[in-house]
Coordinates of C-alpha atoms in Angstrom, one line a residue:
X63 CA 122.7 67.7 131.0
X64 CA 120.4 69.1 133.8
X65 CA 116.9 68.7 133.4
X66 CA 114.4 71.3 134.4
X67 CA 111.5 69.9 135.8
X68 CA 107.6 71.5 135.9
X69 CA 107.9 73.1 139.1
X70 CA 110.9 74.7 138.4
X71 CA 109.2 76.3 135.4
X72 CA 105.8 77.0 137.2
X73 CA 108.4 78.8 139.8
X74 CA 110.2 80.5 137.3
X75 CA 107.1 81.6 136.0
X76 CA 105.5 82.8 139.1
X77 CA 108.8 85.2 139.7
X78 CA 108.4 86.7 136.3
X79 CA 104.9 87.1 136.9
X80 CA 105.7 89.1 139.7
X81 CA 108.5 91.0 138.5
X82 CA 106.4 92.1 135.7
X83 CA 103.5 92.7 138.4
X84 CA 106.0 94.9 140.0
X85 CA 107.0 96.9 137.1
X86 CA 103.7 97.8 135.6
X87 CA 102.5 99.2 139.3
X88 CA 106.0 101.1 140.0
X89 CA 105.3 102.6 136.8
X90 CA 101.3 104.0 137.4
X91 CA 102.4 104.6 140.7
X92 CA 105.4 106.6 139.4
X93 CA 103.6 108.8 136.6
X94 CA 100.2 109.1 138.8
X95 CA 102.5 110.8 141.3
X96 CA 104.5 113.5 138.4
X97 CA 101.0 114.1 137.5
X98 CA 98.8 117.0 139.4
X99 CA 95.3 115.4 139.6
X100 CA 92.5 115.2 142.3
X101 CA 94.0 113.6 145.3
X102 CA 90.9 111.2 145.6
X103 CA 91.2 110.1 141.7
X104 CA 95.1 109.8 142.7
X105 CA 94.6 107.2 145.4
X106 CA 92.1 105.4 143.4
X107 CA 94.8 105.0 140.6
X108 CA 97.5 103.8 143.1
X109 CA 95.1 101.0 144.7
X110 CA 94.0 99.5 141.3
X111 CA 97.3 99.6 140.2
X112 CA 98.5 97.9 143.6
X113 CA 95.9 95.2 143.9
X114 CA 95.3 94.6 140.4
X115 CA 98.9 95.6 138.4
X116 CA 97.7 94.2 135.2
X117 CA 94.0 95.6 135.1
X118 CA 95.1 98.5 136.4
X119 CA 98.3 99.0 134.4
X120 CA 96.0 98.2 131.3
X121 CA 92.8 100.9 132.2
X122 CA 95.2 103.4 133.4
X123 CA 96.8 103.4 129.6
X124 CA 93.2 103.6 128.5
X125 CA 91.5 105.8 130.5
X126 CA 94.2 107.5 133.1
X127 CA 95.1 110.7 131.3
X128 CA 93.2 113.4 129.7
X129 CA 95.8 112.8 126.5
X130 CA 94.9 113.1 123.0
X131 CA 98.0 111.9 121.8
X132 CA 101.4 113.6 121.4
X133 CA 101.0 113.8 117.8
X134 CA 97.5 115.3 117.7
X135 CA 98.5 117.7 120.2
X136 CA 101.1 118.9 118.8
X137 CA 99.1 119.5 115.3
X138 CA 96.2 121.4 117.6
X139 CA 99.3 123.6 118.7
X140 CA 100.5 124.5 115.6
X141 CA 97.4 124.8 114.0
X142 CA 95.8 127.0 116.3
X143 CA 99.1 129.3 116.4
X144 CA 98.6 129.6 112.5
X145 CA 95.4 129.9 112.5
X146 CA 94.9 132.8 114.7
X147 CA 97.5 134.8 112.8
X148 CA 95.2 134.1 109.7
X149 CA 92.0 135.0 112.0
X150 CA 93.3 138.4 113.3
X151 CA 94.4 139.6 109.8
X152 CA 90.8 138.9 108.8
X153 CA 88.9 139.9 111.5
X154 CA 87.1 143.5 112.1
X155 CA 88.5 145.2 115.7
X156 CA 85.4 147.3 115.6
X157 CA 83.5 143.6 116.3
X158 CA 85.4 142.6 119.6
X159 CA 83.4 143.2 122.7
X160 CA 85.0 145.8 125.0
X161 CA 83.3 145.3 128.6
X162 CA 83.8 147.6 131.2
X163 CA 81.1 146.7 133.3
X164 CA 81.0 143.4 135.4
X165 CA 80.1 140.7 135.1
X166 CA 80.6 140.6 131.7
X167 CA 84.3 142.3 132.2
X168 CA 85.5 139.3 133.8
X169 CA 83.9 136.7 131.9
X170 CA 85.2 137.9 128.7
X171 CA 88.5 138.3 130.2
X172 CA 89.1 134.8 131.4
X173 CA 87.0 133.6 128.0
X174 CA 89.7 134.9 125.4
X175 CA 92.3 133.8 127.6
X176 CA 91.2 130.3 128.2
X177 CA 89.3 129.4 124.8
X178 CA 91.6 131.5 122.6
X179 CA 88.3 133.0 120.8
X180 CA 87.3 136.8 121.9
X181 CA 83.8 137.8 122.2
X182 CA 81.9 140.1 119.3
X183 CA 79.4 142.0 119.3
X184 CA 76.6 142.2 116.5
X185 CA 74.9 138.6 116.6
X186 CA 71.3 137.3 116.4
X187 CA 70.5 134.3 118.4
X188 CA 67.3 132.7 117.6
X189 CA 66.1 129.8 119.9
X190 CA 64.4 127.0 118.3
X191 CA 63.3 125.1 121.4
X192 CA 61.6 122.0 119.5
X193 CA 64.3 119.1 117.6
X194 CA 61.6 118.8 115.3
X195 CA 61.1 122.2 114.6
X196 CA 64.8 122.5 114.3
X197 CA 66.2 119.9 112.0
X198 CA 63.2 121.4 109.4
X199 CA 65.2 124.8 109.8
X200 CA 68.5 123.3 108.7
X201 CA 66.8 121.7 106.3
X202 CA 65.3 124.6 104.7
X203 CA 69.0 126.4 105.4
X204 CA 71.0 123.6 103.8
X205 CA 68.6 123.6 100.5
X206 CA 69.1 126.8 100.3
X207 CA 72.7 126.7 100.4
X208 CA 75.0 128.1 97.5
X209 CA 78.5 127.8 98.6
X210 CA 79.2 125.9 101.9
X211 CA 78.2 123.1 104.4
X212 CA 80.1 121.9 107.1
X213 CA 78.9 120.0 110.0
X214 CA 80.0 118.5 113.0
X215 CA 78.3 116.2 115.0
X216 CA 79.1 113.5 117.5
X217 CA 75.4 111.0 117.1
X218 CA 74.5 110.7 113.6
X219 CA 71.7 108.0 113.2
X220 CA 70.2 106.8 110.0
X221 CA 66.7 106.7 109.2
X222 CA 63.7 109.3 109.5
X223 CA 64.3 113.0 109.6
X224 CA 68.5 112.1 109.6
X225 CA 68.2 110.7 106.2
X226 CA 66.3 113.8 105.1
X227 CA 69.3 115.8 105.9
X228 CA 71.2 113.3 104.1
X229 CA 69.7 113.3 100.9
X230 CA 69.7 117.0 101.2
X231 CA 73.5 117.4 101.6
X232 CA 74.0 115.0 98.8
X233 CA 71.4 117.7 96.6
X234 CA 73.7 120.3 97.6
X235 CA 77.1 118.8 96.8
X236 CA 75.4 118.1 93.6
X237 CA 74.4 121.6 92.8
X238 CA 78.4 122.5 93.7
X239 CA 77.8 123.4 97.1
X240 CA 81.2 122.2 99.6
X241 CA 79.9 119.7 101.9
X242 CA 82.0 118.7 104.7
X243 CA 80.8 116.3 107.4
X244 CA 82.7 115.1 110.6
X245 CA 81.7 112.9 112.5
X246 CA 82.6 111.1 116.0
X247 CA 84.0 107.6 115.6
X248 CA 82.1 106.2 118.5
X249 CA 79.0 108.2 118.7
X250 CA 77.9 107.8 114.7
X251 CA 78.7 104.0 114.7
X252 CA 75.5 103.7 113.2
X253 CA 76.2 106.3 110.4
X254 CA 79.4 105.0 109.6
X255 CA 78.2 101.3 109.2
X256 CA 75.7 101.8 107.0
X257 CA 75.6 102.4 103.2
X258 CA 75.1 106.2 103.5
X259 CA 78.8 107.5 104.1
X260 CA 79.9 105.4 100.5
X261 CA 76.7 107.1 99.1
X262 CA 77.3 110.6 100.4
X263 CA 80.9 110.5 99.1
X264 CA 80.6 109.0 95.7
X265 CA 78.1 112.1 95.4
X266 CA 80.7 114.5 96.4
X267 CA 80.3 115.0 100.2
X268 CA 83.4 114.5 102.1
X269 CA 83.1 112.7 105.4
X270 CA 85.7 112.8 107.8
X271 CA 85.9 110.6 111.1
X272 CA 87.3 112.0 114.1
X273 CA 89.0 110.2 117.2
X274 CA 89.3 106.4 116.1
X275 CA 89.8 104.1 118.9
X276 CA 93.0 102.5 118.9
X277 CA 93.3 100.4 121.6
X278 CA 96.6 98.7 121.0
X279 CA 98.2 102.2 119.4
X280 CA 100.3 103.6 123.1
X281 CA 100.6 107.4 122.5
X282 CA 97.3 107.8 120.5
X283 CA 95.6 109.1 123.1
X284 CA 92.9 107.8 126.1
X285 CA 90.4 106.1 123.8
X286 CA 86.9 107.7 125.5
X287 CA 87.4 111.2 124.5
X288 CA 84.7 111.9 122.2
X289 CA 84.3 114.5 120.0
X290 CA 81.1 116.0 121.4
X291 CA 80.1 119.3 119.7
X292 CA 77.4 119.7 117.7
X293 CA 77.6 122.7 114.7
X294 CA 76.3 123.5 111.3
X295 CA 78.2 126.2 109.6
X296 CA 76.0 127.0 106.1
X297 CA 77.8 129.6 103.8
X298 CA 79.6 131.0 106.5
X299 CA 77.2 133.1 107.7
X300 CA 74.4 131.0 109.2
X301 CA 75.3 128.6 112.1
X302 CA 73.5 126.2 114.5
X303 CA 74.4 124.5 117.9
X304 CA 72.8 122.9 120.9
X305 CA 72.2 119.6 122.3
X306 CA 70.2 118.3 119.0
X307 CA 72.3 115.2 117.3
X308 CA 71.8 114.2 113.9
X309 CA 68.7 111.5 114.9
X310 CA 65.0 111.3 114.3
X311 CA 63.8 112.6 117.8
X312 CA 60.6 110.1 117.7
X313 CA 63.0 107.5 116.4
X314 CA 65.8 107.8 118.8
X315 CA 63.4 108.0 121.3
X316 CA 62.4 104.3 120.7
X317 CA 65.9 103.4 120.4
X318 CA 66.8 104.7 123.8
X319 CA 63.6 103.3 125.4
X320 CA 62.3 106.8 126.3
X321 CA 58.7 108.0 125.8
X322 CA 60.0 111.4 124.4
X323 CA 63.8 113.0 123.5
X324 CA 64.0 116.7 124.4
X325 CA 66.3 118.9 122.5
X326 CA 66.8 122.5 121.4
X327 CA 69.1 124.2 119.4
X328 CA 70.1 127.8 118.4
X329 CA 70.5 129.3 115.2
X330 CA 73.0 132.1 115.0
X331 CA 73.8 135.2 112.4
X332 CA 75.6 137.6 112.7
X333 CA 79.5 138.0 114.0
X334 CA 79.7 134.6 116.2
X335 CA 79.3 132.7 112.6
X336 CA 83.1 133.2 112.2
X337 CA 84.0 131.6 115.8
X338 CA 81.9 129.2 115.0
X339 CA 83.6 128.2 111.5
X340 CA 86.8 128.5 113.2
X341 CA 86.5 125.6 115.7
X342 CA 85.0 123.5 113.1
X343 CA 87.7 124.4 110.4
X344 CA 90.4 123.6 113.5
X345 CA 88.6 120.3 114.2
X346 CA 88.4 119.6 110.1
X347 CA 92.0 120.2 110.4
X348 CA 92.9 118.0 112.9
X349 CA 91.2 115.2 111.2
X350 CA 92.8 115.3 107.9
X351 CA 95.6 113.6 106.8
X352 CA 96.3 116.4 103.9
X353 CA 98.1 120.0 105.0
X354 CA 95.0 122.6 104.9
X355 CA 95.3 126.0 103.3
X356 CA 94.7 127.9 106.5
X357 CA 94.0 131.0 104.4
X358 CA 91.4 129.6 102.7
X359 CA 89.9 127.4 105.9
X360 CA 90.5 130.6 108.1
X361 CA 86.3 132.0 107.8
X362 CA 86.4 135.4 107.1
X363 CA 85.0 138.0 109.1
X364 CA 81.3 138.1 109.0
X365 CA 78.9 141.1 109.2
X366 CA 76.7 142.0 112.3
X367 CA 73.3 140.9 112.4
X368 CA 71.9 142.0 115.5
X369 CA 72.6 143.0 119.3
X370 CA 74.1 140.1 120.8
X371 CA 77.5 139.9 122.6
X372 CA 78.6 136.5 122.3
X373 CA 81.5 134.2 123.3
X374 CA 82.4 130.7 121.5
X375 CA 84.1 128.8 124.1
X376 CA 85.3 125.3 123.1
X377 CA 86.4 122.8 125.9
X378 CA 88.7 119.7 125.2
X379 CA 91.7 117.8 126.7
X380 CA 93.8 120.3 124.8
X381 CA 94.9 123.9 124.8
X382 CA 91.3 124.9 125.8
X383 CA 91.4 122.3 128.7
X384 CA 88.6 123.1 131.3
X385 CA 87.4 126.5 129.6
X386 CA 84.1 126.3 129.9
X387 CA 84.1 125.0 133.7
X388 CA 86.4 128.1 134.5
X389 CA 84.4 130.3 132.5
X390 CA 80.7 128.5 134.4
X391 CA 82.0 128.6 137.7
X392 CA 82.9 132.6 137.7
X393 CA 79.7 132.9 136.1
X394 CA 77.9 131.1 139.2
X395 CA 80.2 133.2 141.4
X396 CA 79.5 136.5 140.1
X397 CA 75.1 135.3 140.2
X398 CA 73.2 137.9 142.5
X399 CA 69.8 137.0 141.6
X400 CA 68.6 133.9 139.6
X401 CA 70.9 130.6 138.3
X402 CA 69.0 128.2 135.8
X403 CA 70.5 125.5 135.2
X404 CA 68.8 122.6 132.6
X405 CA 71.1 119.7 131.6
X406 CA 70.6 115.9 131.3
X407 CA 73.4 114.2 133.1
X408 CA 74.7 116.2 136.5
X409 CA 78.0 114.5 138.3
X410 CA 79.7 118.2 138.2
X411 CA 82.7 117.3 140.5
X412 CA 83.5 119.0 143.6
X413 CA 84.6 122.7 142.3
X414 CA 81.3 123.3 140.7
X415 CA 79.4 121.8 143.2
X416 CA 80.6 124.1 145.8
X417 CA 80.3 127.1 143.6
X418 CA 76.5 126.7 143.6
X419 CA 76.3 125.7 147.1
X420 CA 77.4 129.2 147.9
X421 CA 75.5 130.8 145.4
X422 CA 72.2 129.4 147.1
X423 CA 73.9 130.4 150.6
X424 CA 74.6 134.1 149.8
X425 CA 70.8 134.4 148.6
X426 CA 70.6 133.3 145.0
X427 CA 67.7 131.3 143.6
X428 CA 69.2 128.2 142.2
X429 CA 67.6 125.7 139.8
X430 CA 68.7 122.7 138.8
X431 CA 66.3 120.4 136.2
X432 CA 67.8 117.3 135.3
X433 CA 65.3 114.1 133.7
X434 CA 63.8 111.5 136.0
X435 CA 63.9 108.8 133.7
X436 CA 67.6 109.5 131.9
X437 CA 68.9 107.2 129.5
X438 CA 71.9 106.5 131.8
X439 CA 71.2 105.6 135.3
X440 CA 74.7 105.2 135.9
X441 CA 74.9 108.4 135.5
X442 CA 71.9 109.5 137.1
X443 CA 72.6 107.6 140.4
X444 CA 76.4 109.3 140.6
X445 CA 74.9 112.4 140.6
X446 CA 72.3 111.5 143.0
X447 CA 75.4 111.5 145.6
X448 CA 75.3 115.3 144.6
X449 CA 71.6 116.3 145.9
X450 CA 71.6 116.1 149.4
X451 CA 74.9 118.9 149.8
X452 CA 72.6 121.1 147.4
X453 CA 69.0 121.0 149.0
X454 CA 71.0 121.4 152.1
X455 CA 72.3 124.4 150.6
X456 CA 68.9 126.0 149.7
X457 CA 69.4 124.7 145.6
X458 CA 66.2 124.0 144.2
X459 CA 66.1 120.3 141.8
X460 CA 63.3 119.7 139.6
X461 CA 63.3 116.1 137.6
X462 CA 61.6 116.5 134.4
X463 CA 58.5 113.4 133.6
X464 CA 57.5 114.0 129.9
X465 CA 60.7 112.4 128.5
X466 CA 64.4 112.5 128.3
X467 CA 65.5 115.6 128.7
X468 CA 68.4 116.5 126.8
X469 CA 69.2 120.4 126.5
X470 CA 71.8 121.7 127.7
X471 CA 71.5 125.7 129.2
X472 CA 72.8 127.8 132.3
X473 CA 70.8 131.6 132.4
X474 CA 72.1 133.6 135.1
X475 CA 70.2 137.2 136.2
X476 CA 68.5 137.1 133.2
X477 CA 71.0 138.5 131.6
X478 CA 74.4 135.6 130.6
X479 CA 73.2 132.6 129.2
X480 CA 75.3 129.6 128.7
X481 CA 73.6 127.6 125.5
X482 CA 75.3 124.8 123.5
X483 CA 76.4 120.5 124.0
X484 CA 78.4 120.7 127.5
X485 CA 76.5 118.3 130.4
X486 CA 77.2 119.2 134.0
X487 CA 79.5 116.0 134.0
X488 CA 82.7 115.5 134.1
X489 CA 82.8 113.6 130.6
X490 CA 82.1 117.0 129.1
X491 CA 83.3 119.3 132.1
X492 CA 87.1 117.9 131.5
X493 CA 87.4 115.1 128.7
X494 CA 85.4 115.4 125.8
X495 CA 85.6 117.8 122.9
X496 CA 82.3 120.5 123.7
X497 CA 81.2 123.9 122.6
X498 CA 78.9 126.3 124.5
X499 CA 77.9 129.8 123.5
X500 CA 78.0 132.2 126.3
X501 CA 75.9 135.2 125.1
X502 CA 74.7 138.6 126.8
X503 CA 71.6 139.7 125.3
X504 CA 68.6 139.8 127.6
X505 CA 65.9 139.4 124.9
X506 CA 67.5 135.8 124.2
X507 CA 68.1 135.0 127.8
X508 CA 64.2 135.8 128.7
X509 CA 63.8 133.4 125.8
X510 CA 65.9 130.6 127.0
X511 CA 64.5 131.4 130.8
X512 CA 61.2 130.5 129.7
X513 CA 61.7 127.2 127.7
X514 CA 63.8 126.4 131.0
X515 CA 60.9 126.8 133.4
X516 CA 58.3 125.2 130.8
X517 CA 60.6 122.2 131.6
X518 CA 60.3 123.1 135.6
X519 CA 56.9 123.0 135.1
X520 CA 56.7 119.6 133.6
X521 CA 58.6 118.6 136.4
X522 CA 58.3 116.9 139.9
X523 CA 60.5 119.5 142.4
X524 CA 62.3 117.3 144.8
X525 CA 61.5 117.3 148.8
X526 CA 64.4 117.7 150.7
X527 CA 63.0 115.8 153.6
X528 CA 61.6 113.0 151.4
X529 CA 65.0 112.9 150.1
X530 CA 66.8 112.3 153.4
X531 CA 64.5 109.2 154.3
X532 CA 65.8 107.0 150.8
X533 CA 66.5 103.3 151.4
X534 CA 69.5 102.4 152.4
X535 CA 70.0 100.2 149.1
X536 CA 69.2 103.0 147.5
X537 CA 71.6 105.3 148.7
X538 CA 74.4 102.3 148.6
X539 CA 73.9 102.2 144.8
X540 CA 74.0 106.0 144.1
X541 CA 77.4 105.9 146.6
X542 CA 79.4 102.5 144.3
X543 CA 78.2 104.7 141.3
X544 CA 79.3 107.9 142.7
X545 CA 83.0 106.5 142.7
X546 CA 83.0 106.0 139.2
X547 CA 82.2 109.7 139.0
X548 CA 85.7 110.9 137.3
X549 CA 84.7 108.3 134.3
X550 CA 81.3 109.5 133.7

């Protein structure tokens, strides 16, 4: 009988350590090639998974793909398909927008293609440019609610003003109003661990939570797509979106260590309402684990309310991959006088960032206001690596003092404005689950314009020769960060 002694099995080990090493990089290696990607986030892929097969084998299944998983894609696909058979048997022709003129020909062109939404006319859009101001408007909307609420929100934090809306779905659902919350399984942690989702329930509201992370679960999808929009749908004919989550502005404020959080939001009547129902009433059905009555989910076709032409775009790792950076970038493109862009986190990859480069070359006055003191400086620093290319370009940054800065906005001419939850990152330009309303209406975008250069004005604007003389240390940080930029 032959023995086998400990260096035989430490040997023995070693080679199947190796073997297995070998493996799990073939296979990155192998499926990083088959898939079209950035050549730079390519490379990146191939060397962790090289030098560190394990780690990188591991973070690649994590965070390598823009996948949602097979199954949830495949119930988005069918979904939508029903859904928009139900939509256009409901919907009023005489309400889609029929452009002939340009810009606006084009950008409702590539809209319906890319977002599967057309854009109506006969909306109202009504800016509420305070979160304060705006979480006592949905208030007052939801207590005055008689048939419907749905909501959709990625933060939900307990306590103050978010417990007020709280109580006052569980007052509706009491009265016999439907009340449907959905919620991000990441971002409303704090919601969903405290007593108020048992309460809300018990008292009739349902609560759905979307995108659980499951780690161990291969084929569920890459577990740091986050479902990111922010709507209120009330009675199907009354909407809000912006930046705003469901938080205590003062409150959060403290949380995040900020002196002041800066939101605004839009509240919207009129034709949109029923684009707006429809990507909740997709994302509601992606969620649940019964089969939806799409006739009944499917909103019906709601009545104009005032002059707006307005597209719903919604922007995922699905079938509306990368709609609403298409959709921005021909918008920068087809600029000619003015580009305002307000947004809290800027790493905008390398498409965008040439887009506005050549707007500011061919002549167009381009703004960008982002916060000084953000609550990520991660994030900040990456898109530090950004500013130089710009100012060279003639782009004008501005970095906003009183606060955190969190809206989210794009006017262009005066005319198109860009108004909802996406962040000039790539976290919401090409993973996350976002929604923007593009809208031509120049009363609303002289609106918007202004509460964008009220924040300009509460700004310090950026000297691009100052800018060239940073530290050294300085600029070494902003570049490590800046290679984290497709994560962030």
């Amino acid at each position: 009988m032959t023995s086998v002694s400990s260096g035989d099995w430490t040997a023995n080990i070693a080679t199947l350590l190796a073997i297995l090493q070998f493996i799990l990089a073939a296979a990155v290696v192998l499926r990083v090639v088959f898939t079209r990607r950035p050549p730079g986030s390519s490379m990146a892929w191939i060397v962790l998974a090289v030098v560190l097969p394990f780690v990188g084998f591991f973070l690649y299944v994590l965070f390598g793909e823009r996948s949602i998983g097979r199954w949830r894609m495949h119930k988005m696909k069918s979904s939508l398909e029903r859904f928009r058979d139900v939509i256009e048997r409901k919907r009023d022709a005489s309400q889609v927008a029929k452009a002939e003129q340009e810009p606006a020909r084009s950008l409702i062109a590539i809209t319906e293609r890319v977002a599967h939404l057309p854009a109506t006319e006969g909306s109202n859009l009504e800016l509420i440019g305070n979160a304060s101001d705006a979480i006592d408007r949905i208030l007052k909307d939801i207590r005055a609610a008689k048939q419907s609420i749905d909501m959709e929100f990625y933060i939900w934090s307990p306590g103050g003003k978010a417990d007020e809306i709280a109580n006052a779905l569980i007052e509706a659902a009491e009265r016999g109003v439907k009340c449907r919350v959905l919620v991000d399984a990441v971002g409303a942690r704090p919601f969903l661990g405290s007593t108020w989702p048992v309460r809300m329930k018990v008292r009739g509201v349902q609560i759905a939570t979307a995108l659980p992370v499951q780690v161990l679960a291969f084929g569920s999808g890459r577990a740091d797509i986050r479902l990111h929009r922010k709507t209120i749908v009330i009675d199907g004919v009354t909407a809000y979106t912006g930046s705003l989550n469901l938080i205590d502005p003062e409150q959060y404020a403290m949380e995040q260590s900020v002196s002041n959080w800066v939101d605004a939001m839009v509240r919207v009547t009129g034709t949109a309402v029923a684009d707006l129902a429809t990507v909740f009433a997709l994302d509601w059905t992606l969620q649940s684990e019964k089969e939806q009555d799409l006739e009944i989910s499917a909103p019906a076709c709601v009545a104009p309310a005032g002059s707006a032409t307005v597209a719903t775009i919604p922007s995922g790792p699905d079938i509306t991959a990368d709609a609403n950076l298409r959709v921005l970038i021909e918008a920068v493109n087809k600029a000619q006088k003015r580009i305002l862009i307000t947004t809290p986190y800027f790493v905008p990859g390398e498409s965008l960032l040439m887009a506005l480069q050549n707007a500011a070359l061919r002549g167009v006055e381009v703004h960008l206001c982002v916060p000084l003191h953000p609550d990520s400086k991660i994030v900040q620093w990456a898109g530090h690596r950004y500013f130089s290319a710009l100012l060279e370009a003639g782009v004008q940054i501005f970095e906003f003092t009183e606060g955190m800065l969190h809206t989210k906005a794009v006017t262009i001419d005066d005319e198109i404005t860009f108004f909802g939850t996406l962040n000039m990152d790539n976290r919401s330009l090409m993973l996350n689950f976002e929604l923007m309303l593009m809208a031509f209406d120049k009363a609303f975008a002289e609106r918007l314009s202004a509460l964008q250069l009220s924040y300009e004005a509460a700004s310090r604007k950026i000297d691009p020769m100052a800018w060239k003389q940073r530290r050294l240390l300085k600029r070494f940080s902003e570049g490590v960060c800046y290679l984290a930029s497709p994560l962030l």
